[in-house]
Tab-separated table of C-alpha atoms in Angstrom:
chain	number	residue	atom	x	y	z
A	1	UNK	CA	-2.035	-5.986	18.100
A	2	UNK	CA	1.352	-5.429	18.875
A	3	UNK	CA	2.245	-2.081	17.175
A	4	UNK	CA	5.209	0.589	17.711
A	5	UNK	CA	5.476	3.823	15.511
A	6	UNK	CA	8.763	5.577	14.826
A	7	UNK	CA	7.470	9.481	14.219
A	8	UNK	CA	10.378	12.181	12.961
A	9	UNK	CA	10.241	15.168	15.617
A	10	UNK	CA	8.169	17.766	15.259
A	11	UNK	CA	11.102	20.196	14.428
A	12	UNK	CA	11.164	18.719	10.459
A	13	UNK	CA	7.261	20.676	10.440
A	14	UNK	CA	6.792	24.062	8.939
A	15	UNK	CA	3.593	25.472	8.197
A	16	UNK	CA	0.821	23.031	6.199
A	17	UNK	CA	2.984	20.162	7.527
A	18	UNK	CA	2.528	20.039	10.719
A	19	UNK	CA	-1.569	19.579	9.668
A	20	UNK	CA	-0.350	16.141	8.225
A	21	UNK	CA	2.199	15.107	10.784
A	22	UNK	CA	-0.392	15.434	13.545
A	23	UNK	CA	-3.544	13.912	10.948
A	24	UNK	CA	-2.014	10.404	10.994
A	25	UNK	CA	-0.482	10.748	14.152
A	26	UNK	CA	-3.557	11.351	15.704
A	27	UNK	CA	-4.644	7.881	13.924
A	28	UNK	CA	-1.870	5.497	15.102
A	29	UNK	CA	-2.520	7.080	18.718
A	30	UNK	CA	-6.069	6.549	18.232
A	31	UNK	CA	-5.593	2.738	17.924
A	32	UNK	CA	-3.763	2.640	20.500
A	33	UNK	CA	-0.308	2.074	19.065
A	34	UNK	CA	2.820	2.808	21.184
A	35	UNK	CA	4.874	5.895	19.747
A	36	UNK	CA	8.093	7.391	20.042
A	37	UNK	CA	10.227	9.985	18.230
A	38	UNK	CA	13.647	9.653	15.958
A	39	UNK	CA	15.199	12.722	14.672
A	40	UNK	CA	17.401	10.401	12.077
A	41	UNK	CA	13.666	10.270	10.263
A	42	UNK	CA	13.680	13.794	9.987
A	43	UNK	CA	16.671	13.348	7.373
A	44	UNK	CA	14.542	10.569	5.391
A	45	UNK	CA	11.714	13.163	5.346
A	46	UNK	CA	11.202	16.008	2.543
A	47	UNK	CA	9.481	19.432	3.267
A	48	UNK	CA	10.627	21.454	0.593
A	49	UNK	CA	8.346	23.684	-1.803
A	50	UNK	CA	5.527	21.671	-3.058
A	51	UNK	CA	7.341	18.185	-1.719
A	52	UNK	CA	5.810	16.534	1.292
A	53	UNK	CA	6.731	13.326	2.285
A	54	UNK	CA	7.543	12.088	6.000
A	55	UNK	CA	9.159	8.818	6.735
A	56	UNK	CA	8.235	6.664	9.078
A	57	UNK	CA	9.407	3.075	10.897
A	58	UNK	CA	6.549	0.838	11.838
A	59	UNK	CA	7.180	-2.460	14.363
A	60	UNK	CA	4.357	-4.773	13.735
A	61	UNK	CA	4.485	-7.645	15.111
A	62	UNK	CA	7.591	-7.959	16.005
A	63	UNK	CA	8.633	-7.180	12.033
A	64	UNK	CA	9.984	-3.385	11.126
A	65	UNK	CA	8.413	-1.678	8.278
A	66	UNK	CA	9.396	1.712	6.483
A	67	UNK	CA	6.504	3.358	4.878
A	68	UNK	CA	6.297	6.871	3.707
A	69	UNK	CA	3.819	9.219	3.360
A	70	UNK	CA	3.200	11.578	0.847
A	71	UNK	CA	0.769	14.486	0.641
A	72	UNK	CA	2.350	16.698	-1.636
A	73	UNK	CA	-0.852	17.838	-3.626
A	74	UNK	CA	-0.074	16.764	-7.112
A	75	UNK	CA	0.253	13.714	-9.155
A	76	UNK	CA	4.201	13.210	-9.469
A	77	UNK	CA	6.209	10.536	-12.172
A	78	UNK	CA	8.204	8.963	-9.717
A	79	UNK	CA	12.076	7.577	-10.768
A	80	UNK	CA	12.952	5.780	-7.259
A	81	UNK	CA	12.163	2.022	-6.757
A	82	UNK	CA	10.595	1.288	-3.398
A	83	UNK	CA	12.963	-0.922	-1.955
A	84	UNK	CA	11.939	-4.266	0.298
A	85	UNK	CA	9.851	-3.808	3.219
A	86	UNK	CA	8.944	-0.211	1.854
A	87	UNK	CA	5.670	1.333	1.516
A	88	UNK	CA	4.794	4.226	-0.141
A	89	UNK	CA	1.557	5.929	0.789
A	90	UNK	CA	0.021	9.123	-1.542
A	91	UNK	CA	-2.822	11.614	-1.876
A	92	UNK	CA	-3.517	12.141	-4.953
A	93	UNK	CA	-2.391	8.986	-6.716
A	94	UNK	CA	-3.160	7.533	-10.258
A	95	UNK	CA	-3.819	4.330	-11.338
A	96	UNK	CA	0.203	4.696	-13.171
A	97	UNK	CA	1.298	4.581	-9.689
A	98	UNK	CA	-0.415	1.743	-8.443
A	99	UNK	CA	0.385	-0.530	-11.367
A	100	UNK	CA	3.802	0.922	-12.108
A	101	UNK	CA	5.515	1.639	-8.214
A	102	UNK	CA	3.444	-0.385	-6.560
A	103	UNK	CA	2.439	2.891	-4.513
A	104	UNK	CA	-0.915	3.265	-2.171
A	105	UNK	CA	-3.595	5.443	-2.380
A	106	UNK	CA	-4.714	7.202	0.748
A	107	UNK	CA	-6.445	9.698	1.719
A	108	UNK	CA	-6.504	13.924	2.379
A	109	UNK	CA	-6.514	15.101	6.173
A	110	UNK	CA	-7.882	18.597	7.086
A	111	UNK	CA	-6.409	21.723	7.325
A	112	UNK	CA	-5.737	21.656	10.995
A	113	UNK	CA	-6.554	18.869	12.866
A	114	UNK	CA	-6.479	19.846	16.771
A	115	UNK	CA	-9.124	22.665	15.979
A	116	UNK	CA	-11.428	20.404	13.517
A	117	UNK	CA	-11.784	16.972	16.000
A	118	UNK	CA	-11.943	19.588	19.121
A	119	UNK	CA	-15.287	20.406	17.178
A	120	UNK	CA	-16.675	17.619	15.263
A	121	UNK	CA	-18.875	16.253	17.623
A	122	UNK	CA	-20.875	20.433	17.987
A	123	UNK	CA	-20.126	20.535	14.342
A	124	UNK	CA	-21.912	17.472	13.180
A	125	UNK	CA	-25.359	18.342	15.818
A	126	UNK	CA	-25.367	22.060	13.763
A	127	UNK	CA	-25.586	19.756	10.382
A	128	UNK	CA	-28.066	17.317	12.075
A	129	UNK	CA	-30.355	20.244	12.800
A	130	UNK	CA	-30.383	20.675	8.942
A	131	UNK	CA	-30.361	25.010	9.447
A	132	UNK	CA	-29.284	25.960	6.282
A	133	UNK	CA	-28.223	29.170	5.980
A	134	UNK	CA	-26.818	28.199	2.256
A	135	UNK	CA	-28.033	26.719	-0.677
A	136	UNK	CA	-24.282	26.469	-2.184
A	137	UNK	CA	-20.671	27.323	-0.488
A	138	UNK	CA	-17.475	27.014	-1.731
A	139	UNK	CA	-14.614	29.372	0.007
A	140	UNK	CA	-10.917	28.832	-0.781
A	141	UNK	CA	-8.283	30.209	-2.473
A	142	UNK	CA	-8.380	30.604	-6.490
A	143	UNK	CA	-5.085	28.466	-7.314
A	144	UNK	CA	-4.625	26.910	-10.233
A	145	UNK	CA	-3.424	23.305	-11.291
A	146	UNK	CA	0.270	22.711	-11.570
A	147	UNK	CA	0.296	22.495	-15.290
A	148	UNK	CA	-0.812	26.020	-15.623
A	149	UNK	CA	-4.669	25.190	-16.719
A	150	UNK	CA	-7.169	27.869	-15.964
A	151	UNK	CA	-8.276	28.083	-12.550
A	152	UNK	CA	-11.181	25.475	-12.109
A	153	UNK	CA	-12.466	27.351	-9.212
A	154	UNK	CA	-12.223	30.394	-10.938
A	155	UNK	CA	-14.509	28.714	-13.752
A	156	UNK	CA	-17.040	27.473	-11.293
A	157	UNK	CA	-17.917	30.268	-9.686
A	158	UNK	CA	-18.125	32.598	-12.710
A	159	UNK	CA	-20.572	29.609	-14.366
A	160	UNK	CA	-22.516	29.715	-10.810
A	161	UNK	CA	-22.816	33.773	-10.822
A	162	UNK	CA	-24.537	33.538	-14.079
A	163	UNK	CA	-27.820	31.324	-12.127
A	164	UNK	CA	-29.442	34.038	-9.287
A	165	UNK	CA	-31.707	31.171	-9.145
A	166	UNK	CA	-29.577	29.429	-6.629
A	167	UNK	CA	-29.846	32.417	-4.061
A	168	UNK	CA	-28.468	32.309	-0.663
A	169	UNK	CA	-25.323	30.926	-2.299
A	170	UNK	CA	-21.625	31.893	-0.010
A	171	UNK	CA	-19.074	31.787	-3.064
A	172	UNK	CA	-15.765	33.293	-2.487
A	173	UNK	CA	-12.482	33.035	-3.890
A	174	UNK	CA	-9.368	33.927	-2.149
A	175	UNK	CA	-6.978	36.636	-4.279
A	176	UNK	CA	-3.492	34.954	-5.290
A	177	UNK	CA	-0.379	36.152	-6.741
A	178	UNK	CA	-0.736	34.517	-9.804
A	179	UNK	CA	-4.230	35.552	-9.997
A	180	UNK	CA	-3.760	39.234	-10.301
A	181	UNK	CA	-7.349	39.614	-12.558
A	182	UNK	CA	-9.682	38.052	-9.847
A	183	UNK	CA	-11.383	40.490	-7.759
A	184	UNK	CA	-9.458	39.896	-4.537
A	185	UNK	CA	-10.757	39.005	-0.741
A	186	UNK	CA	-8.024	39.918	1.313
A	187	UNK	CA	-9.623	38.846	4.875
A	188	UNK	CA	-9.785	35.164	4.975
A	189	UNK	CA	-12.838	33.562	7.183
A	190	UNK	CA	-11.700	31.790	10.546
A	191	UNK	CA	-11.005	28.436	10.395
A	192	UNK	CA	-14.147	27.701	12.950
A	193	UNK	CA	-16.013	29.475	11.178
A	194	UNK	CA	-15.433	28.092	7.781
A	195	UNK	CA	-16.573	24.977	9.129
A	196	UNK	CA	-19.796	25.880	10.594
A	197	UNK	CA	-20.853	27.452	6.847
A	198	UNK	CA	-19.671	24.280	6.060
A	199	UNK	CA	-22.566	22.353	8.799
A	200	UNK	CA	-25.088	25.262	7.327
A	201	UNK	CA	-24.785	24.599	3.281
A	202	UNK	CA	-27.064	22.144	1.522
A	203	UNK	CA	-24.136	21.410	-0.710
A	204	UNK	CA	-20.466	22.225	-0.566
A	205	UNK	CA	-18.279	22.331	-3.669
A	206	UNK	CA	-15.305	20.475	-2.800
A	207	UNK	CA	-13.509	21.932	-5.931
A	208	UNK	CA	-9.493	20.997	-7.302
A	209	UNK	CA	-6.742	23.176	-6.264
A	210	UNK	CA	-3.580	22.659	-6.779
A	211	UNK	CA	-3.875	18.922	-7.301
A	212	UNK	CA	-7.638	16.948	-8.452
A	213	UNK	CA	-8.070	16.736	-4.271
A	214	UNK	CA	-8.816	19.790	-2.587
A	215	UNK	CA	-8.810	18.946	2.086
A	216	UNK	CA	-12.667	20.360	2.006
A	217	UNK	CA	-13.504	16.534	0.788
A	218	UNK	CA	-12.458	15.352	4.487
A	219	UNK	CA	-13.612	18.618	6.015
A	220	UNK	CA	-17.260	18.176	4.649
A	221	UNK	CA	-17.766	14.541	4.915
A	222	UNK	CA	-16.843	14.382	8.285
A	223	UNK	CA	-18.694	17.299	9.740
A	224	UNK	CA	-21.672	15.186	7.393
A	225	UNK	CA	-22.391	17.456	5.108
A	226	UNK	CA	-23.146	16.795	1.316
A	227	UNK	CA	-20.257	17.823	-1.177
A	228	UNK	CA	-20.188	18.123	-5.009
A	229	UNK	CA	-17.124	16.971	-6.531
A	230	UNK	CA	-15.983	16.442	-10.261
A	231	UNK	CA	-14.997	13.243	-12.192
A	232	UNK	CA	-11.089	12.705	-11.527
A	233	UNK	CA	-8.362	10.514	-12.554
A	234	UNK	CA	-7.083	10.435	-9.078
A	235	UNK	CA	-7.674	7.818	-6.512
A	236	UNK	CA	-9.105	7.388	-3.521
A	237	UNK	CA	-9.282	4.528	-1.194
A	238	UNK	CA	-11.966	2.319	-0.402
A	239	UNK	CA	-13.855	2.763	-3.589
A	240	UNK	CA	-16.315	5.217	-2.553
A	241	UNK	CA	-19.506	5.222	-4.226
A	242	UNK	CA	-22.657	7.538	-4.008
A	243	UNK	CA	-20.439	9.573	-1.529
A	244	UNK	CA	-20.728	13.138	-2.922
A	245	UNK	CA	-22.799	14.397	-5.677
A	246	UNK	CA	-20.394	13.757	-9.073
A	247	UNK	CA	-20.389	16.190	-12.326
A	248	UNK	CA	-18.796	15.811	-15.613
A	249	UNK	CA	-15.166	17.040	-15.129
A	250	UNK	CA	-15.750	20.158	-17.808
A	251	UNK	CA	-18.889	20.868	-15.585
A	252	UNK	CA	-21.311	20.646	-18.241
A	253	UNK	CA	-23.901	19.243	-16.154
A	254	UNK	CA	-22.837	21.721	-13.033
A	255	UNK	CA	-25.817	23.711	-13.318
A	256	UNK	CA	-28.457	21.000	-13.854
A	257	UNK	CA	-26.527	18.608	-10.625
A	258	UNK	CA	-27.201	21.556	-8.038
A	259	UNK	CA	-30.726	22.328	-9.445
A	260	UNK	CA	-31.920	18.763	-9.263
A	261	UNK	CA	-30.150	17.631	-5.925
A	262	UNK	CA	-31.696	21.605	-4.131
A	263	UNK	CA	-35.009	20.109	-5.171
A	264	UNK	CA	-34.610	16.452	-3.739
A	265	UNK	CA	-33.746	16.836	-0.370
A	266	UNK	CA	-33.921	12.531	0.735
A	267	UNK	CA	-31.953	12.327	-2.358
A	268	UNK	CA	-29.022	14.677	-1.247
A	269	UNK	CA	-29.064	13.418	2.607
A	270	UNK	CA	-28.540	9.958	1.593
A	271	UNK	CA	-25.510	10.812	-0.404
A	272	UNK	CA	-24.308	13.029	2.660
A	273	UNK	CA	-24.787	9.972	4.702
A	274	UNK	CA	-22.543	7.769	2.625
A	275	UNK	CA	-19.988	10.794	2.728
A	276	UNK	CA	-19.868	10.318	6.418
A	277	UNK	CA	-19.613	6.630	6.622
A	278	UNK	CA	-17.058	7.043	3.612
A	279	UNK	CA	-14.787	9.368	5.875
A	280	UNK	CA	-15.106	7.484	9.262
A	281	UNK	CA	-14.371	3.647	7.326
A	282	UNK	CA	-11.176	5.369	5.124
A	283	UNK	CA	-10.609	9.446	5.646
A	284	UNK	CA	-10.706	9.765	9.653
A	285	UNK	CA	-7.198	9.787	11.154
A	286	UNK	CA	-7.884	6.301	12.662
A	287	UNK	CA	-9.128	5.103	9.224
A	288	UNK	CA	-5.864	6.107	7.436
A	289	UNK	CA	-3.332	4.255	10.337
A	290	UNK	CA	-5.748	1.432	10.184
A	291	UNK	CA	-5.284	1.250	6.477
A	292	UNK	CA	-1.868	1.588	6.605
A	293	UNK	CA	-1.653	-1.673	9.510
A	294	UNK	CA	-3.808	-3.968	7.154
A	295	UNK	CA	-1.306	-3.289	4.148
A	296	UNK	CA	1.749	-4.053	6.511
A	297	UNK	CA	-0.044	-7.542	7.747
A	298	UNK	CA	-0.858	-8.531	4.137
């Protein structure tokens, strides 16, 4: 395959960004594509408040592509027309999006890449060991959707405080400005660290933050761990099916999911199985370029 990637510098990345820049990066690099750097991308790029998009030229076969990539963590109603030989790529796209703009769903990445695949492989022998320290984890910050809805995190745990059933549960929400009536945690876990609770839980509660999509759904299926995700409008590649364990999206069934799936332990590893062929087939960093390339041929 005869593939060259156009990248905007590194000096357009500030903060979360540069987890994203480097997540796909990793993936074109991965397949061996041929990269170099133009700073006239970083103009064509947007990172700015809660927009995230970078821009990118892609020579395939001898034919130049523009495609952008956008990871800004909410559904948006998009005014501009992608023009010819444009592709749009989003997390956290809707089916108005597809059918409307013609845009492409794609995956999350995780929250910092270097540190995560640096890890995976000791990560993913602590889940094969099956250890479990945890019954349930879910660690993050409490945000709240960008229309202002109640905290769904914030809703979750309370629901799960109520069962002492489900002991040896690590549940812990983040304080945030706008969350002034949540009992704070001030001192954050390290990132390492995070990740080995992650290998050590019998299910992880990969719960919406800002947007339906939260980056613990790439996280946990790649370390091969079992998540538990609600119903969402949102779409994700690949059509995954079986991949996490699913619950109504007002969690009615929350309580009766994680009782029944604690109990059947072949049940919950096959689904954690499927999460990890899920990620490595459409989530992993060489997934997402490789995505990306089959659009641009087609």
């Amino acid at each position: 395959m005869n593939c060259k990637v156009i990248y905007p510098t590194t000096e357009i990345m500030k903060g979360y960004f540069l987890a994203y820049y480097s997540y796909l990066l990793k993936g074109f690099k991965d397949l061996g594509c041929s990269i170099e750097y133009d700073k006239k991308l970083n103009t064509e790029s947007i990172n700015k408040g809660f927009f995230h998009i970078l821009a990118i030229d892609i020579y395939l076969n001898n034919k130049k592509y523009r495609i952008y990539y956008d990871w800004s963590d909410f559904q948006l109603g998009f005014k501009r027309e992608i023009r010819l030989n444009e592709f749009y790529f989003k997390v956290e796209c809707n089916l108005g999006h597809i059918y409307r703009y013609g845009i492409y769903p794609i995956g999350h990445g995780v929250t910092y890449c270097d540190e995560y695949f640096n890890n995976l492989e000791m990560l993913r022998e602590l889940r094969k060991k099956k250890n479990y320290k945890y019954n349930i984890m879910f660690k993050g910050r409490a945000t709240s959707p960008c229309m202002g809805k109640e905290s769904e995190r914030i809703k979750v745990i309370k629901i799960l405080e109520k069962h002492p059933e489900f002991n040896s549960s690590l549940l812990v929400l983040y304080y945030t400005v706008n969350r002034p009536n949540y009992k704070p945690v001030k001192n954050k876990t390290d990132y390492l660290q995070f990740l080995k609770e992650v290998a050590h839980s019998k299910i992880n509660l990969l719960l919406p933050g800002v947007g339906e999509f939260t980056w613990r759904i790439s996280e946990t299926l790649g370390i091969g761990a079992c998540g538990l995700m609600p119903k969402l409008s949102s779409i994700l590649p690949g059509n995954p099916k079986n991949c996490w364990i699913e619950v109504e999206r007002d969690y009615s069934d929350l309580v009766s999911k994680i009782d029944y799936y604690l109990k059947h332990d072949e049940e919950r590893e096959i689904i954690a199985k499927n999460g990890l062929k899920y990620f490595e087939e459409w989530l992993s960093p060489k997934a997402q370029a490789s995505y990306i390339l089959r659009v641009l041929e087609k």
